[in-house]
Short mmCIF file of C-alpha atoms in Angstrom, two decimals:
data_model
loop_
_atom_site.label_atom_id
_atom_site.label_comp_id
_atom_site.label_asym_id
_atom_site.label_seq_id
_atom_site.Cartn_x
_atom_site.Cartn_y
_atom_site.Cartn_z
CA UNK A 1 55.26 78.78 98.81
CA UNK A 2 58.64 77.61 98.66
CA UNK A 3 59.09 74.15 100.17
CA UNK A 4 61.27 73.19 103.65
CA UNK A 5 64.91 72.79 102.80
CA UNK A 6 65.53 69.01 103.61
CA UNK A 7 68.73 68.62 105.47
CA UNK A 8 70.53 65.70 104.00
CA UNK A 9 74.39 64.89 105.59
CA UNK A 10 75.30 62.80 103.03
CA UNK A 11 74.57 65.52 100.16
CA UNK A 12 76.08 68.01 102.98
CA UNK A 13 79.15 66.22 102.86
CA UNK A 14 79.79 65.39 98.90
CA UNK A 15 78.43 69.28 97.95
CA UNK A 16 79.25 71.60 100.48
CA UNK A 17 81.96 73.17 98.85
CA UNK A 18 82.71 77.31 98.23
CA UNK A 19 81.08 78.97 95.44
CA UNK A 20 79.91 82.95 94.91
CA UNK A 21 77.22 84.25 96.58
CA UNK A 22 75.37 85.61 93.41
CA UNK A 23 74.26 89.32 94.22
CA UNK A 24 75.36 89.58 90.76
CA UNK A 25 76.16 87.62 87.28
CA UNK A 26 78.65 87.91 86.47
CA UNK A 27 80.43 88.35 89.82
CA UNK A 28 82.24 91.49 90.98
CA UNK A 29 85.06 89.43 90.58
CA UNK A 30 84.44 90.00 87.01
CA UNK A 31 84.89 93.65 87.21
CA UNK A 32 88.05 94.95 85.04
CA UNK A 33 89.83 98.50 85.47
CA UNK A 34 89.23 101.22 83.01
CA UNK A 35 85.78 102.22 83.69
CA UNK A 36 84.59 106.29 83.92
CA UNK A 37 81.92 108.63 84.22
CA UNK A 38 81.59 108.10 80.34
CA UNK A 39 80.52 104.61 80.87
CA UNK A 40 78.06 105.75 83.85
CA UNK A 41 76.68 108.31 81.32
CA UNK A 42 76.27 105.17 78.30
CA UNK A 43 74.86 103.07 81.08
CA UNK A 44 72.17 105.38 82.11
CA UNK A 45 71.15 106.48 78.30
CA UNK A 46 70.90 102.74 77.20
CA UNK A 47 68.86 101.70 80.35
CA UNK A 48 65.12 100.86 80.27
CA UNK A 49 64.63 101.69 83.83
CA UNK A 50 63.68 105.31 85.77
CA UNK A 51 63.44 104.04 88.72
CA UNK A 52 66.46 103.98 91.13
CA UNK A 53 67.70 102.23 94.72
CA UNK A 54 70.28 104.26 96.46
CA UNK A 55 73.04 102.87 97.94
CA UNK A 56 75.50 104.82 100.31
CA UNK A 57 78.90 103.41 101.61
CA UNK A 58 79.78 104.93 105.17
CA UNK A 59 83.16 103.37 106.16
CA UNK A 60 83.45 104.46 109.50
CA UNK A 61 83.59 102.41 112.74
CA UNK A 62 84.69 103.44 116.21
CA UNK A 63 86.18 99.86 116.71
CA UNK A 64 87.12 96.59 114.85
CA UNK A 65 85.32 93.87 114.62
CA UNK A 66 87.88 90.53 114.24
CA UNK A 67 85.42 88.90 112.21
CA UNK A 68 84.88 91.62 109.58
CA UNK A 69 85.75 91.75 105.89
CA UNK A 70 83.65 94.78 104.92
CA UNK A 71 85.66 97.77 103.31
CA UNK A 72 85.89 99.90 106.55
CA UNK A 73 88.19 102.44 108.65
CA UNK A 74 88.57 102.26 112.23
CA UNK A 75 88.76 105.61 113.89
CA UNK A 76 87.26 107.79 116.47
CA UNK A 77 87.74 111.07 115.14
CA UNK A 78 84.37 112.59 114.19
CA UNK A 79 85.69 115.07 111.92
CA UNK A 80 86.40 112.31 109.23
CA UNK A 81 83.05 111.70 108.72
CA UNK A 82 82.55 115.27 108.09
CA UNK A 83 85.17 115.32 105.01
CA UNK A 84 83.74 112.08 103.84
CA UNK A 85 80.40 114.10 103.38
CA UNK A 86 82.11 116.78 101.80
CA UNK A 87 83.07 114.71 98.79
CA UNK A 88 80.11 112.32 99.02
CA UNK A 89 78.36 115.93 98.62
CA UNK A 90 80.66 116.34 95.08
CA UNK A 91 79.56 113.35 93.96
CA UNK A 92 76.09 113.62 94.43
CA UNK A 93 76.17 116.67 92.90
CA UNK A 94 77.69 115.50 89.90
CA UNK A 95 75.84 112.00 89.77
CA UNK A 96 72.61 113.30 90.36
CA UNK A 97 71.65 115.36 87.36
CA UNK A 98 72.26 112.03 85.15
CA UNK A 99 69.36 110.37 87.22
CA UNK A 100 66.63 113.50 87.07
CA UNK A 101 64.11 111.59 85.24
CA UNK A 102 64.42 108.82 87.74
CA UNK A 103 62.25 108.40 91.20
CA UNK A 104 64.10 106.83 93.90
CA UNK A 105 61.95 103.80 95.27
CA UNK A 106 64.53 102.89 97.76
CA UNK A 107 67.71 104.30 99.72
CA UNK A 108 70.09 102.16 101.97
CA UNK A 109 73.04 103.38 103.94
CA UNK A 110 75.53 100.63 104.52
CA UNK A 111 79.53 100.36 105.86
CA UNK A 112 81.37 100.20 108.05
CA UNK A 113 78.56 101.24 110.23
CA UNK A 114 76.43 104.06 108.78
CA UNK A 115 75.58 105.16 112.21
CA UNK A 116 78.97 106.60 113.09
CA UNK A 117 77.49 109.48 112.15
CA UNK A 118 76.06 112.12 114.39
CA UNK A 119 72.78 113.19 114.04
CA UNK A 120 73.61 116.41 112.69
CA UNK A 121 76.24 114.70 110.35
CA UNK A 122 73.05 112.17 109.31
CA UNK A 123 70.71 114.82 108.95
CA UNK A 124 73.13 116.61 106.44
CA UNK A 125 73.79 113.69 104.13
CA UNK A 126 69.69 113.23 104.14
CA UNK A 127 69.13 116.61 103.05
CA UNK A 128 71.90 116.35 100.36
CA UNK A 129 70.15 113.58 98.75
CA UNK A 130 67.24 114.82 99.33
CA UNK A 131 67.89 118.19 97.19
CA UNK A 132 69.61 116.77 94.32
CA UNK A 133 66.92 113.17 93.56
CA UNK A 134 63.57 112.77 93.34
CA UNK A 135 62.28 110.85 96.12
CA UNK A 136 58.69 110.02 97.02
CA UNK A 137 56.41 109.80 99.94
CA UNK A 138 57.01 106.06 99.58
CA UNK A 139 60.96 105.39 99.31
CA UNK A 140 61.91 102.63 101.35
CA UNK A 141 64.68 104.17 103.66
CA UNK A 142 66.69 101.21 105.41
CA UNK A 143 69.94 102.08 107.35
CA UNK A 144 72.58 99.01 108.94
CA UNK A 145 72.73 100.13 112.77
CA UNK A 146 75.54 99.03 115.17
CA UNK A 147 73.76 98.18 118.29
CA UNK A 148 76.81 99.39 120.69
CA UNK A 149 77.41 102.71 119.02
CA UNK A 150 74.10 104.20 118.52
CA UNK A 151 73.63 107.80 119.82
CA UNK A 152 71.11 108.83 122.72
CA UNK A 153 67.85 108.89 121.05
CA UNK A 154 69.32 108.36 117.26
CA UNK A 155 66.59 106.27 115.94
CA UNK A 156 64.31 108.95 116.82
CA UNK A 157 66.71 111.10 114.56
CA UNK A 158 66.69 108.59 112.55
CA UNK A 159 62.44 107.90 111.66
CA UNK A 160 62.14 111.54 111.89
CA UNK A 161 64.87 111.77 108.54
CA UNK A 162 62.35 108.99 106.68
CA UNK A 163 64.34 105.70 107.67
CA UNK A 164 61.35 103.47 107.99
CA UNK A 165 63.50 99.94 107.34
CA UNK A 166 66.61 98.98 110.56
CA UNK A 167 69.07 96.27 110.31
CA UNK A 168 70.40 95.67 113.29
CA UNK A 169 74.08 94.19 113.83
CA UNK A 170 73.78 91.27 116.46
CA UNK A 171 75.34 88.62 115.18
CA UNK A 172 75.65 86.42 118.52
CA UNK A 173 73.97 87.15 122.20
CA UNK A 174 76.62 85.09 124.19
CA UNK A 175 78.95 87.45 126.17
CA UNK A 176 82.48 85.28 125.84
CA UNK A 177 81.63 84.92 122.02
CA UNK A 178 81.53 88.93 121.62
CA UNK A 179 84.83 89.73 123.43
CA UNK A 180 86.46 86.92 121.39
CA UNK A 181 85.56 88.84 118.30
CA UNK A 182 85.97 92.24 120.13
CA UNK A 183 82.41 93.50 119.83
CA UNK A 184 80.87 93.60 123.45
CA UNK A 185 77.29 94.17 123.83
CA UNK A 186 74.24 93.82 126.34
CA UNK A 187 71.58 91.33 125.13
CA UNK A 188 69.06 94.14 127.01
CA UNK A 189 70.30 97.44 125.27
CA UNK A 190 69.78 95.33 121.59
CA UNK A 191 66.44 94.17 123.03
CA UNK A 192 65.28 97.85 124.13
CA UNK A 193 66.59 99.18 120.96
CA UNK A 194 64.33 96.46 118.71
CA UNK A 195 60.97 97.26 120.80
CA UNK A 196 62.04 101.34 120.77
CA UNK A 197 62.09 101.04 116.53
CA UNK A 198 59.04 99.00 116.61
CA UNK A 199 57.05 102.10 118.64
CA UNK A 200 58.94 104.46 116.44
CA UNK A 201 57.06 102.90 113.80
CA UNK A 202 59.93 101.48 111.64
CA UNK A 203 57.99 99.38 108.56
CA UNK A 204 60.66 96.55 108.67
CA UNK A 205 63.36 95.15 111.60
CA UNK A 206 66.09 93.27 110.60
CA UNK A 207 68.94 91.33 112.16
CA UNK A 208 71.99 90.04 111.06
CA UNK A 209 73.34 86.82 112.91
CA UNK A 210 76.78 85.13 112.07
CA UNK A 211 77.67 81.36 112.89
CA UNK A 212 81.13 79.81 112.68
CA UNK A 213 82.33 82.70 115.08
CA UNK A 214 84.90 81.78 118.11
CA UNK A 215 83.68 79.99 120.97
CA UNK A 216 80.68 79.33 119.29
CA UNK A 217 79.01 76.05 119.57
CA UNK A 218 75.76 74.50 118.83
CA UNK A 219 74.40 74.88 122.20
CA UNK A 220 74.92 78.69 122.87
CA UNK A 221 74.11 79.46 119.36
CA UNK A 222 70.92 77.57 119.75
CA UNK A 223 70.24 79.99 122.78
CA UNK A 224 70.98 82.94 120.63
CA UNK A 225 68.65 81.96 118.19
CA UNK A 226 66.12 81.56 120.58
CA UNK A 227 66.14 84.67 122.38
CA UNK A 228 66.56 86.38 118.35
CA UNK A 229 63.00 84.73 118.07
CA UNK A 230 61.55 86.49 121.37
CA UNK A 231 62.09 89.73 119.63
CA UNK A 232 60.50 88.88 116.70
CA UNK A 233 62.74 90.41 113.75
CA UNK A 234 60.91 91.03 110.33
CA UNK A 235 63.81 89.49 108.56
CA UNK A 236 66.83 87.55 110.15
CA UNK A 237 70.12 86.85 107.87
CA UNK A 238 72.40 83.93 109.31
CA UNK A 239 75.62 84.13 107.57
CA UNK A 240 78.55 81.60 107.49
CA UNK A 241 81.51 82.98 109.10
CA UNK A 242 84.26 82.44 106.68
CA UNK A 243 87.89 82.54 108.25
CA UNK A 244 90.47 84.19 105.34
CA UNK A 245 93.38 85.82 107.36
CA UNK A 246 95.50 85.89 104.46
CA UNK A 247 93.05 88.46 102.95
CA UNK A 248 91.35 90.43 106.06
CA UNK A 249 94.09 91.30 108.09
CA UNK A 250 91.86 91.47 111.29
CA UNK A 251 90.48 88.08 111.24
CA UNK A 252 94.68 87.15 112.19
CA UNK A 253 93.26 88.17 115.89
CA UNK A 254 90.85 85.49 115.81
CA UNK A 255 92.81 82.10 117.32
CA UNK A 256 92.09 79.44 115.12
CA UNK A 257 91.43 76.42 117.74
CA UNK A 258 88.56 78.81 119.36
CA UNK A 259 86.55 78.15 115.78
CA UNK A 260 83.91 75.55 116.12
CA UNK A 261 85.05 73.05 113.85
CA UNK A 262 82.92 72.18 110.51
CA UNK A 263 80.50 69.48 112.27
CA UNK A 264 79.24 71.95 114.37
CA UNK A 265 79.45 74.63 112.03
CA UNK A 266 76.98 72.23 109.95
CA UNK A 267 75.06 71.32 113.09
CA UNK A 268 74.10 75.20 113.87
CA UNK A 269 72.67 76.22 110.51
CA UNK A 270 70.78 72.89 110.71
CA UNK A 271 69.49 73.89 114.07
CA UNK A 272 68.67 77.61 113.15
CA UNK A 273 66.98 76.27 109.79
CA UNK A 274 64.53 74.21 111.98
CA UNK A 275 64.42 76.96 115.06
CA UNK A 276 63.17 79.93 112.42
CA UNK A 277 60.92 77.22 110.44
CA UNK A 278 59.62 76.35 113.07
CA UNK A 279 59.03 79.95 114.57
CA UNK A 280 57.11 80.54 110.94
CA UNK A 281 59.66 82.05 109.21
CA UNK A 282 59.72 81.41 105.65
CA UNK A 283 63.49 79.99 104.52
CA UNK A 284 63.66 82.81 101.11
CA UNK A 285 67.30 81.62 100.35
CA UNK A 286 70.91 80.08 101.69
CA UNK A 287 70.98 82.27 104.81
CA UNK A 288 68.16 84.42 104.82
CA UNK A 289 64.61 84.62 106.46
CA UNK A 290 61.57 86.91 106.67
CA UNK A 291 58.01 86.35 108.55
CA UNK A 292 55.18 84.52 106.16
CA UNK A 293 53.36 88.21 105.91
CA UNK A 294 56.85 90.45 105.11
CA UNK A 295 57.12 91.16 101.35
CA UNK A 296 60.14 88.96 100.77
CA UNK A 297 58.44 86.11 101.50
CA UNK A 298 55.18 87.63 99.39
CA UNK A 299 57.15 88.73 96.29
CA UNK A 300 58.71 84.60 96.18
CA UNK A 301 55.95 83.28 96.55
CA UNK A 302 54.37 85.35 93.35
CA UNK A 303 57.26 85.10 91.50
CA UNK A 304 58.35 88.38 91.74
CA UNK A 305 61.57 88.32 94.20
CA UNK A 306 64.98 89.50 92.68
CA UNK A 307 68.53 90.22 93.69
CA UNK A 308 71.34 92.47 93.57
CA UNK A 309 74.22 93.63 95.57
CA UNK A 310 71.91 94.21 97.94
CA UNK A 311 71.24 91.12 98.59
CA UNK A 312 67.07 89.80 98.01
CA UNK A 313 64.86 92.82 97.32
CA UNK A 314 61.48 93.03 96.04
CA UNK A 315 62.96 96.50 93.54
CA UNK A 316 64.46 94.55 90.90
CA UNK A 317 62.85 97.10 88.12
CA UNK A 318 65.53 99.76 90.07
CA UNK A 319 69.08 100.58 88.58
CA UNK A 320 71.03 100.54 91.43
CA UNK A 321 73.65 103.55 91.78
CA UNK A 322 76.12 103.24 94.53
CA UNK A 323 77.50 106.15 95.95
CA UNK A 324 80.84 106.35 98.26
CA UNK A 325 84.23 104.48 98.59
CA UNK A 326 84.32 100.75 97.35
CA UNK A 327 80.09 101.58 95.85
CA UNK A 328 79.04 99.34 93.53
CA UNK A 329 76.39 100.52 91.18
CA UNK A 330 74.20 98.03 88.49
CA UNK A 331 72.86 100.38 85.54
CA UNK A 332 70.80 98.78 82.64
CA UNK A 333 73.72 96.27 81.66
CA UNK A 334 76.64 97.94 83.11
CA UNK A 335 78.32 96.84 86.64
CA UNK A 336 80.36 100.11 87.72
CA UNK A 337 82.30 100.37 90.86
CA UNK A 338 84.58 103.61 93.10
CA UNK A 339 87.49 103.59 93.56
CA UNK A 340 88.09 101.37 97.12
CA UNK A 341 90.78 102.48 99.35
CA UNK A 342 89.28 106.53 101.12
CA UNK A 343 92.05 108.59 100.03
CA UNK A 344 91.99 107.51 95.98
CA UNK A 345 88.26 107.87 96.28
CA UNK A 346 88.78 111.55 97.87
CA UNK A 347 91.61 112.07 95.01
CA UNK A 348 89.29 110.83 92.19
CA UNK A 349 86.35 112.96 93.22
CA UNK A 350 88.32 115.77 93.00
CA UNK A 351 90.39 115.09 89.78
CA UNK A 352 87.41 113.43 87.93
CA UNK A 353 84.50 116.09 88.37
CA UNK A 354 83.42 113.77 91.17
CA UNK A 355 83.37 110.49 89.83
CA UNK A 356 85.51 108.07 91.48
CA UNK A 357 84.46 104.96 89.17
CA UNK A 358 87.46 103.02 88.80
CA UNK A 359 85.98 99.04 87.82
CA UNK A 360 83.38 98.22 85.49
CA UNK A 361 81.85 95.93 82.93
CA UNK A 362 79.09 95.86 80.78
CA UNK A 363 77.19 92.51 80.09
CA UNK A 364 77.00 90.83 76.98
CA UNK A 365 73.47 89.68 75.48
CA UNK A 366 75.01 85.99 77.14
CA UNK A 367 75.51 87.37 80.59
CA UNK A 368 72.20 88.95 80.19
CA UNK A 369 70.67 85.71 79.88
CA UNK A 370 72.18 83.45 82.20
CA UNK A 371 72.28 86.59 84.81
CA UNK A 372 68.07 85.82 84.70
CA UNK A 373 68.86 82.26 84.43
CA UNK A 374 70.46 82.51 88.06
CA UNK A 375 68.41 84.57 89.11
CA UNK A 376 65.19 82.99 88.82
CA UNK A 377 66.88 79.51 90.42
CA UNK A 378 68.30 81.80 93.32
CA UNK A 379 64.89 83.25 94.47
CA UNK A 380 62.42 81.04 93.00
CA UNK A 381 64.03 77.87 93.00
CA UNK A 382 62.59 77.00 89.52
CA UNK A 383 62.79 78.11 85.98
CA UNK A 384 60.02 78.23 83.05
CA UNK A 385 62.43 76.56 80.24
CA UNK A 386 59.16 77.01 77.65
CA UNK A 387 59.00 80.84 78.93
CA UNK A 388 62.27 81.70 79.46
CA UNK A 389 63.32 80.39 75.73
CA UNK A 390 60.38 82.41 73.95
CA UNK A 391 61.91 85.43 76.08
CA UNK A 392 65.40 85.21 74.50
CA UNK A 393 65.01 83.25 71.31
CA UNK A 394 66.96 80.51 72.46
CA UNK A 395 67.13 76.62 72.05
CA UNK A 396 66.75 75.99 75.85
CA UNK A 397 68.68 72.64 75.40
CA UNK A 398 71.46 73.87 73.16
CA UNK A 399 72.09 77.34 74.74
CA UNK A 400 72.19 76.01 78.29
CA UNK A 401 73.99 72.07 76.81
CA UNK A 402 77.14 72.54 79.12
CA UNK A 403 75.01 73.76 82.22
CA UNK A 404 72.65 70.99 81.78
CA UNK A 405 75.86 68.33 81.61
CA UNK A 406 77.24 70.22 84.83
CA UNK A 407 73.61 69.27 86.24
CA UNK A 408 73.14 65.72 85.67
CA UNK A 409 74.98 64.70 89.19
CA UNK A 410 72.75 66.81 91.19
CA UNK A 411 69.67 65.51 89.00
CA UNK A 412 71.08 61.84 89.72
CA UNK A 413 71.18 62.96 93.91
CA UNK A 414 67.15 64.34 93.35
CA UNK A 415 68.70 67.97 93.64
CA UNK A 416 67.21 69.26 90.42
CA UNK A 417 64.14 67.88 88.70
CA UNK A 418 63.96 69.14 85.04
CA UNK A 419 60.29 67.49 83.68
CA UNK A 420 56.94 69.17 82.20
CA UNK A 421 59.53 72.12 81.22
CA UNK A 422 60.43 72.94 84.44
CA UNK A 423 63.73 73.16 85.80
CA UNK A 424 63.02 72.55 89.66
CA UNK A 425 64.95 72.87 92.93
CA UNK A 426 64.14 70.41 95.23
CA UNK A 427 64.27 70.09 98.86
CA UNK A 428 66.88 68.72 99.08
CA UNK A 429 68.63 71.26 96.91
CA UNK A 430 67.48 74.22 98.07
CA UNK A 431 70.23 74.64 100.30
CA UNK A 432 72.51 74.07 97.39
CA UNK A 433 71.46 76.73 95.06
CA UNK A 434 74.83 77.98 94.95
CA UNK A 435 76.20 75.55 93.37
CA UNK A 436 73.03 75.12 90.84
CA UNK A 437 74.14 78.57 89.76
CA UNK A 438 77.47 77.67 89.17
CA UNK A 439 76.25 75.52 86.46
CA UNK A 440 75.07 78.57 84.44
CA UNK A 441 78.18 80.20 84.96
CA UNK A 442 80.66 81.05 82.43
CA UNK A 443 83.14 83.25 84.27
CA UNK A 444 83.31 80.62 86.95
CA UNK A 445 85.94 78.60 85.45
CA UNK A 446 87.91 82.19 85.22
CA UNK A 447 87.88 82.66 88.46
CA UNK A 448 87.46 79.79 90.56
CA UNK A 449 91.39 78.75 90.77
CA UNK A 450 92.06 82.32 91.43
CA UNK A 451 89.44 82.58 94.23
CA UNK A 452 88.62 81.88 98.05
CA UNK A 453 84.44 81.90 98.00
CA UNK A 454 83.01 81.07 101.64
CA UNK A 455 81.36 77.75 101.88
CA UNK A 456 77.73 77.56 100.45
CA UNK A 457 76.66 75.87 103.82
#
């Protein structure tokens, strides 16, 4: 089991610095233009996989959230949604028939909020996917749901289409801390909603919390924490609000002297680290927890936890193929992405035979390696040097020289232990695995001067 992150302030203060979040090596920011369905195509052919997660953008919400940075459209007409399914429907089409010799293991509908949709609107989309891939009796079917906006009766709809898996948007309980980032809700209708999916039968309940928000400070987020706890989530995700107005225009509405400032920013992670401990959750990684008996916690603890773009998943053996606006797909040892902004995705689909790929690389036998490098580190918190060197051939200590140089100051602060051929996280730097990435990185340097990351604490 992974050990108890050990808070330290002194390392908080000399390493808590911004760095990328690692759902991929190298980076999306990595991605150049020029990329087709011809590289989809060479991407699938060259893979080793057949097995395939499912990933559908829905950029729809009814109303903005300050806080948000996710590629989304505010509206309320209804008929959008129905033209965005008309060319999600070309796509599919045209995507599908490269994957027929895959089985779809898992399917996740994210946005904007994915539950803008009606229930006939859902229903359709489902039975689109449904007739053009091969799904099982087993594929794990997780949706993102927007507490405030949920039909009458939806998550019936919902387990009755296959979703067995709900993330549910919370991010904070306290009432003045929702109408200072515009996203009112009643603690009781998320609490009904969370015991309604659990008789429903959904397999997994998620929630996503954010600290940093306005008007937030250590005290109420404490009591949102607690109260998270009473409904006893599957998984929780506490992520680190990270104020960029410059690049997400509605973040500009946020007043910048109702932010809790960065001692208390510190002091609330530090509380919810020892709140969901405590609680026996197991801490799987920077921001994210899951119960002792959910499979995150099962596949770390055997080794077998990976990561992609969506975030920690026990299906790393799945090519990932994103479907929708802004989609970002991860085939063999290809990174593809569509075409962001709605109307050139709508303009590609129908010019391109409906593929709206715009972005793209495709990783070099380098990136391949220190891609498993960071991953191993970022779920497992240790890597096999004697193991991962008979894998790739390598001299551990002259492939990885730089990266173990760029190591030697969190080695000197007992961050990183490298004896009896282990490279080992510590913890104290388990909170820190960010940066311990970095150190493997060589597109950081590319990137970082160019770059705003959000704090790794």
């Amino acid at each position: 089991m992974i050990k108890l992150p050990q808070w330290d302030q002194a390392l908080i203060n000399k390493y808590n610095v911004s760095g990328p979040r690692y759902t991929s090596y190298p980076t999306a920011l990595s991605l150049n233009e020029g990329y087709d369905k011809h590289d989809l195509i060479s991407a699938v052919e060259s893979s080793q996989s057949r097995s395939l997660s499912l990933y559908v953008h829905i950029p729809f919400c009814s109303q903005l959230c300050y806080y948000c940075g996710c590629n989304k459209i505010i509206t309320r007409h209804q008929s959008k949604a129905d033209t965005y399914i008309d060319f999600l429907a070309k796509e599919i089409a045209a995507q599908a028939p490269l994957f027929k010799h895959y089985s779809v293991e898992q399917l996740h509908l994210g946005g904007g909020t994915p539950t803008f949709l009606t229930p006939q609107q859902m229903k359709r989309l489902i039975t689109l996917l449904e007739q053009h891939f091969n799904f099982t009796s087993t594929t794990e079917r997780g949706i993102e749901v927007d507490p405030r906006s949920l039909a009458e009766n939806m998550l019936v709809d919902l387990r009755m289409l296959g979703f067995n898996r709900v993330s549910f948007g919370i991010q904070d309980f306290n009432d003045d801390v929702q109408l200072a980032v515009n996203r009112p809700q009643h603690a009781d209708t998320v609490k009904q909603l969370i015991t309604q999916a659990r008789e429903l039968g959904f397999k997994s309940i998620n929630a996503d919390m954010i600290y940093g928000l306005p008007l937030q400070t250590p005290e109420s987020f404490k009591q949102t924490i607690e109260q998270l706890i009473e409904l006893s989530p599957d998984r929780v995700s506490v992520f680190n609000y990270a104020h960029l107005p410059e690049r997400f225009a509605a973040q500009r509405k946020i007043k910048e002297h109702d932010l809790p400032n960065a001692h208390d920013k510190l002091t609330m992670f530090k509380n919810t680290l020892e709140q969901m401990t405590q609680a026996g959750y197991q801490f799987i990684g920077m921001d994210h927890f899951a119960k002792a008996d959910n499979e995150l916690a099962i596949a770390q603890n055997e080794g077998q936890l990976h990561r992609n773009f969506q975030g920690y998943t026990t299906h790393g053996n799945c090519d990932l193929l994103g479907l929708g606006a802004s989609s970002i797909s991860q085939i063999g040892t290809a990174i593809l992405q569509n075409k962001k902004e709605l109307k050139h995705y709508y303009h590609s689909i129908e010019t391109q035979s409906g593929c709206a790929l715009s972005k793209g690389m495709h990783l070099t036998h380098d990136d391949v390696i220190r891609a498993d490098a960071i991953k191993q580190l970022i779920c497992q918190f240790e890597l096999n040097i004697e193991e991962f060197a008979k894998k790739y051939h390598i001299e551990f200590d002259t492939y990885f020289a730089e990266a173990l140089v760029s190591l030697k100051p969190l080695i000197d602060d007992s961050m990183v232990i490298i004896e009896n051929n282990h490279v080992s996280v510590t913890p104290r730097g388990n909170l820190f695995i960010r940066i311990i990435c970095m150190c493997f990185d060589a597109h950081l340097q590319n990137k970082i001067n160019a770059t705003r990351f959000s704090r790794v604490i």
